[in-house]
Coordinates of C-alpha atoms in Angstrom, one line a residue:
Chain A
Q224 CA -38.6 13.9 9.0
K225 CA -38.9 11.5 6.1
E226 CA -41.8 9.1 6.5
V227 CA -43.8 6.4 4.8
E228 CA -47.3 6.0 6.0
Q229 CA -49.6 3.1 5.7
N230 CA -53.0 2.2 7.2
S231 CA -52.2 -0.5 9.8
G232 CA -55.5 -2.3 9.1
P233 CA -56.5 -5.0 9.3
L234 CA -57.9 -4.9 5.8
S235 CA -60.4 -7.7 5.3
V236 CA -61.1 -8.8 1.7
P237 CA -63.2 -11.8 0.5
E238 CA -61.4 -14.5 -1.5
G239 CA -61.3 -13.7 -5.2
A240 CA -61.7 -10.0 -4.8
I241 CA -59.2 -7.2 -5.4
A242 CA -57.2 -6.1 -2.4
S243 CA -56.0 -2.5 -2.5
L244 CA -53.1 -1.4 -0.3
N245 CA -52.0 2.2 -0.1
C246 CA -49.0 4.1 1.0
T247 CA -47.9 7.7 1.0
Y248 CA -44.4 9.1 1.3
S249 CA -43.0 12.4 2.4
D250 CA -39.7 12.7 0.7
R251 CA -40.0 13.9 -2.9
G252 CA -36.4 12.8 -3.5
S253 CA -37.3 9.2 -3.2
Q254 CA -36.9 7.4 -6.5
S255 CA -37.7 3.8 -5.9
F256 CA -40.6 2.2 -4.0
F257 CA -40.9 -1.3 -2.8
W258 CA -43.7 -3.6 -1.6
Y259 CA -42.7 -6.5 0.7
R260 CA -44.9 -9.2 2.1
Q261 CA -44.2 -10.5 5.6
Y262 CA -45.8 -13.6 7.1
S263 CA -46.0 -13.8 10.8
G264 CA -42.7 -14.8 12.3
K265 CA -40.9 -14.6 8.9
S266 CA -38.7 -12.0 7.3
P267 CA -40.0 -9.8 4.5
E268 CA -40.0 -10.9 0.9
L269 CA -40.0 -8.6 -2.0
I270 CA -43.2 -8.5 -4.0
M271 CA -42.6 -5.7 -6.4
F272 CA -40.7 -2.5 -6.9
I273 CA -41.6 0.5 -9.0
Y274 CA -39.8 3.7 -9.9
S275 CA -41.7 5.1 -12.9
N276 CA -45.1 6.9 -12.7
G277 CA -48.0 4.7 -13.7
D278 CA -48.7 1.0 -13.3
K279 CA -46.4 -2.0 -13.2
E280 CA -48.0 -5.5 -13.4
D281 CA -46.5 -8.8 -12.3
G282 CA -49.0 -11.7 -12.3
R283 CA -51.8 -10.9 -9.9
F284 CA -49.9 -7.9 -8.5
T285 CA -50.0 -4.4 -9.8
A286 CA -48.0 -1.6 -8.3
Q287 CA -49.1 2.0 -9.0
L288 CA -47.0 5.1 -8.5
N289 CA -48.1 8.7 -8.6
K290 CA -45.1 10.9 -7.8
A291 CA -47.1 14.2 -8.0
S292 CA -49.4 12.9 -5.2
Q293 CA -46.5 11.0 -3.5
Y294 CA -48.7 7.9 -3.4
V295 CA -47.9 4.3 -4.0
S296 CA -50.4 1.4 -4.1
L297 CA -50.4 -2.3 -4.5
L298 CA -53.4 -4.2 -6.0
I299 CA -53.8 -7.9 -5.6
R300 CA -56.2 -9.5 -8.0
D301 CA -58.1 -12.7 -7.3
S302 CA -57.0 -12.6 -3.7
Q303 CA -56.2 -15.9 -2.1
P304 CA -56.1 -16.9 1.6
S305 CA -52.3 -17.4 1.2
D306 CA -52.1 -13.6 0.5
S307 CA -53.0 -13.0 4.1
A308 CA -50.0 -11.3 5.5
T309 CA -48.6 -7.9 6.5
Y310 CA -47.6 -5.8 3.5
L311 CA -44.8 -3.3 4.0
C312 CA -44.2 -0.3 1.8
A313 CA -40.7 1.2 1.6
A314 CA -39.1 4.1 -0.2
D315 CA -35.5 4.6 -0.9
M316 CA -33.3 7.4 0.5
D317 CA -30.4 9.0 -1.2
S318 CA -28.0 8.4 1.7
N319 CA -26.4 5.0 1.9
Y320 CA -29.2 3.2 0.1
Q321 CA -31.4 3.0 3.2
L322 CA -35.1 2.4 2.9
I323 CA -37.7 4.2 4.8
W324 CA -40.3 1.7 5.9
G325 CA -44.0 2.1 6.5
A326 CA -45.5 0.3 9.5
G327 CA -47.3 -2.2 7.3
T328 CA -50.9 -3.1 6.5
K329 CA -52.3 -6.4 7.8
L330 CA -54.3 -8.0 5.0
I331 CA -56.8 -10.8 5.8
I332 CA -58.3 -12.7 2.9
K333 CA -61.5 -14.4 4.0
P334 CA -62.4 -17.7 2.3
Chain B
G295 CA -30.1 -15.3 -7.3
A296 CA -29.5 -12.9 -4.5
V297 CA -29.7 -15.2 -1.5
V298 CA -28.9 -14.1 2.0
S299 CA -28.3 -16.7 4.6
Q300 CA -28.8 -15.8 8.2
H301 CA -27.9 -17.9 11.2
P302 CA -29.0 -19.0 13.7
S303 CA -32.7 -19.0 13.1
W304 CA -33.4 -18.9 16.7
V305 CA -31.4 -18.7 19.9
I306 CA -32.1 -18.7 23.6
C307 CA -29.4 -17.3 25.8
K308 CA -28.9 -16.4 29.5
S309 CA -29.0 -12.8 30.6
G310 CA -25.5 -11.3 30.5
T311 CA -24.1 -13.5 27.8
S312 CA -23.3 -12.5 24.2
V313 CA -24.9 -13.8 21.0
K314 CA -23.5 -13.6 17.5
I315 CA -25.7 -13.5 14.5
E316 CA -24.3 -14.1 11.0
C317 CA -25.5 -12.9 7.7
R318 CA -24.0 -14.1 4.5
S319 CA -24.7 -13.2 0.9
L320 CA -24.3 -16.5 -1.0
D321 CA -24.3 -15.5 -4.6
F322 CA -23.4 -11.8 -4.7
Q323 CA -21.2 -9.3 -3.1
A324 CA -23.0 -7.2 -0.5
T325 CA -21.4 -3.8 -0.3
T326 CA -24.0 -2.6 2.1
M327 CA -25.9 -4.6 4.8
F328 CA -28.6 -3.4 7.1
W329 CA -29.6 -4.8 10.5
Y330 CA -33.1 -4.5 11.6
R331 CA -35.0 -5.4 14.8
Q332 CA -38.7 -6.2 14.9
F333 CA -40.8 -6.5 18.0
P334 CA -44.1 -8.4 17.9
K335 CA -46.8 -6.7 15.9
Q336 CA -44.4 -3.8 15.1
S337 CA -42.7 -2.8 11.9
L338 CA -39.0 -3.1 11.1
M339 CA -36.7 -0.8 13.0
L340 CA -33.4 -0.1 11.3
M341 CA -30.6 -0.5 13.8
A342 CA -27.5 0.1 11.7
T343 CA -26.1 0.2 8.2
S344 CA -22.7 -1.3 7.5
N345 CA -20.5 -1.0 4.5
E346 CA -17.8 -3.5 3.9
G347 CA -14.5 -2.4 5.4
S348 CA -15.8 0.5 7.3
K349 CA -17.5 1.2 10.7
A350 CA -21.2 0.7 10.9
T351 CA -23.5 3.7 11.1
Y352 CA -25.9 3.3 13.9
E353 CA -29.4 4.8 14.1
Q354 CA -30.2 7.1 16.9
G355 CA -30.9 5.3 20.2
V356 CA -29.0 2.1 19.2
E357 CA -26.1 1.5 21.5
K358 CA -23.1 0.7 19.3
D359 CA -21.2 -0.8 22.2
K360 CA -24.0 -3.2 22.9
F361 CA -24.8 -4.2 19.3
L362 CA -21.4 -4.8 17.6
I363 CA -21.5 -5.0 13.9
N364 CA -18.6 -6.3 11.8
H365 CA -18.7 -6.3 8.0
A366 CA -15.2 -7.5 7.3
S367 CA -15.9 -9.0 3.9
L368 CA -18.2 -8.5 1.0
T369 CA -20.2 -11.6 1.8
L370 CA -20.3 -11.6 5.6
S371 CA -21.7 -9.3 8.3
T372 CA -22.1 -10.2 11.9
L373 CA -24.2 -8.7 14.7
T374 CA -23.1 -9.4 18.2
V375 CA -25.5 -8.6 21.0
T376 CA -23.3 -8.2 24.0
S377 CA -24.4 -8.6 27.6
A378 CA -27.9 -9.5 26.5
H379 CA -30.9 -8.7 28.6
P380 CA -34.5 -9.8 28.4
E381 CA -35.5 -6.6 26.7
D382 CA -33.1 -7.5 23.9
S383 CA -35.4 -10.4 23.0
S384 CA -36.6 -9.7 19.5
F385 CA -36.6 -10.7 15.9
Y386 CA -33.3 -9.6 14.2
I387 CA -33.2 -9.5 10.4
C388 CA -30.4 -8.6 8.1
S389 CA -30.7 -7.2 4.6
A390 CA -28.1 -7.0 2.0
R391 CA -27.9 -4.8 -1.1
D392 CA -26.8 -6.3 -4.3
S393 CA -25.6 -3.3 -6.3
R394 CA -25.9 -5.3 -9.6
R395 CA -29.6 -5.7 -9.2
G396 CA -30.7 -2.1 -8.9
G397 CA -34.2 -1.9 -7.6
Y398 CA -34.3 -5.5 -6.7
G399 CA -31.2 -5.0 -4.7
Y400 CA -32.5 -5.5 -1.2
T401 CA -32.7 -9.1 0.0
F402 CA -33.5 -10.2 3.5
G403 CA -32.1 -13.0 5.6
S404 CA -34.6 -15.4 7.2
G405 CA -34.3 -13.7 10.6
T406 CA -33.1 -14.7 14.0
R407 CA -35.4 -14.9 16.9
L408 CA -33.5 -14.1 20.1
T409 CA -34.9 -14.9 23.5
V410 CA -32.9 -13.8 26.5
V411 CA -33.9 -15.6 29.7

C-alpha cells in the first residue's frame, strides 16, 4: 500500500530557530511532493511543492527532496509563532491525480 | 489565481435530513475535484474523486449512496450528505485540480463544518 509517513509531533521549536519537518514516502513512482500548512479549524494551504532532487527555496521555506532515500523535508527558517500549525506532506499518485497524504506534524513555535 | 469557493462554511442539521455542500472553482476549470473528510485531530481522508461529466470514484468504505457527488460542470461539484446522522459530523473539504498549473494544481476550498444533531 502506498504511504506517506510523518512524525505526528508535536515538534516544539523556539522562535527564531529553524524548524525541520520530515516525511518519507513508499511509492517510487511518485513524482511531485507537496507541503501544506493547516491551522486548526481551517483547510490546508499550499506552502511549497517540489519534484526535482535537491533543494527548493521560497522565502523562509526550503523544501528538500531525496528520491533515492524517498525522503522529503521542509525547513522553516526564523520560525515565528504564526508558523505554529499542522504541516501535511503529500505525494502524487499516477492514477487520477490523487495525492497520498501523511498524517501531519504539529509544529509549535514557542515565543 | 486558482480560487476554490466552498459553501456553506458551517451547517447544523437534524438527524435524517440531507445537506448539500458546494465547491466552485472561480477562475479556472477544475477537471478533477476531490472530497475529503477530516475528524478532529486527524488527517485528511479522501472520500471520492470526481471528474467532470462522469461518475465519482469513491474510496473504500465510503457509501456512494449516502455521499452523493455531482460534478456536472467544470466549475462546480457538489457533495450531498443524505440522511445525515451524528457520526457524519465532520469537517468536509473539497480540492480542485487546475491542470494549467501543474504542481500548484491542487487548491482547497475553505471547508464545511457539518454538525448533525
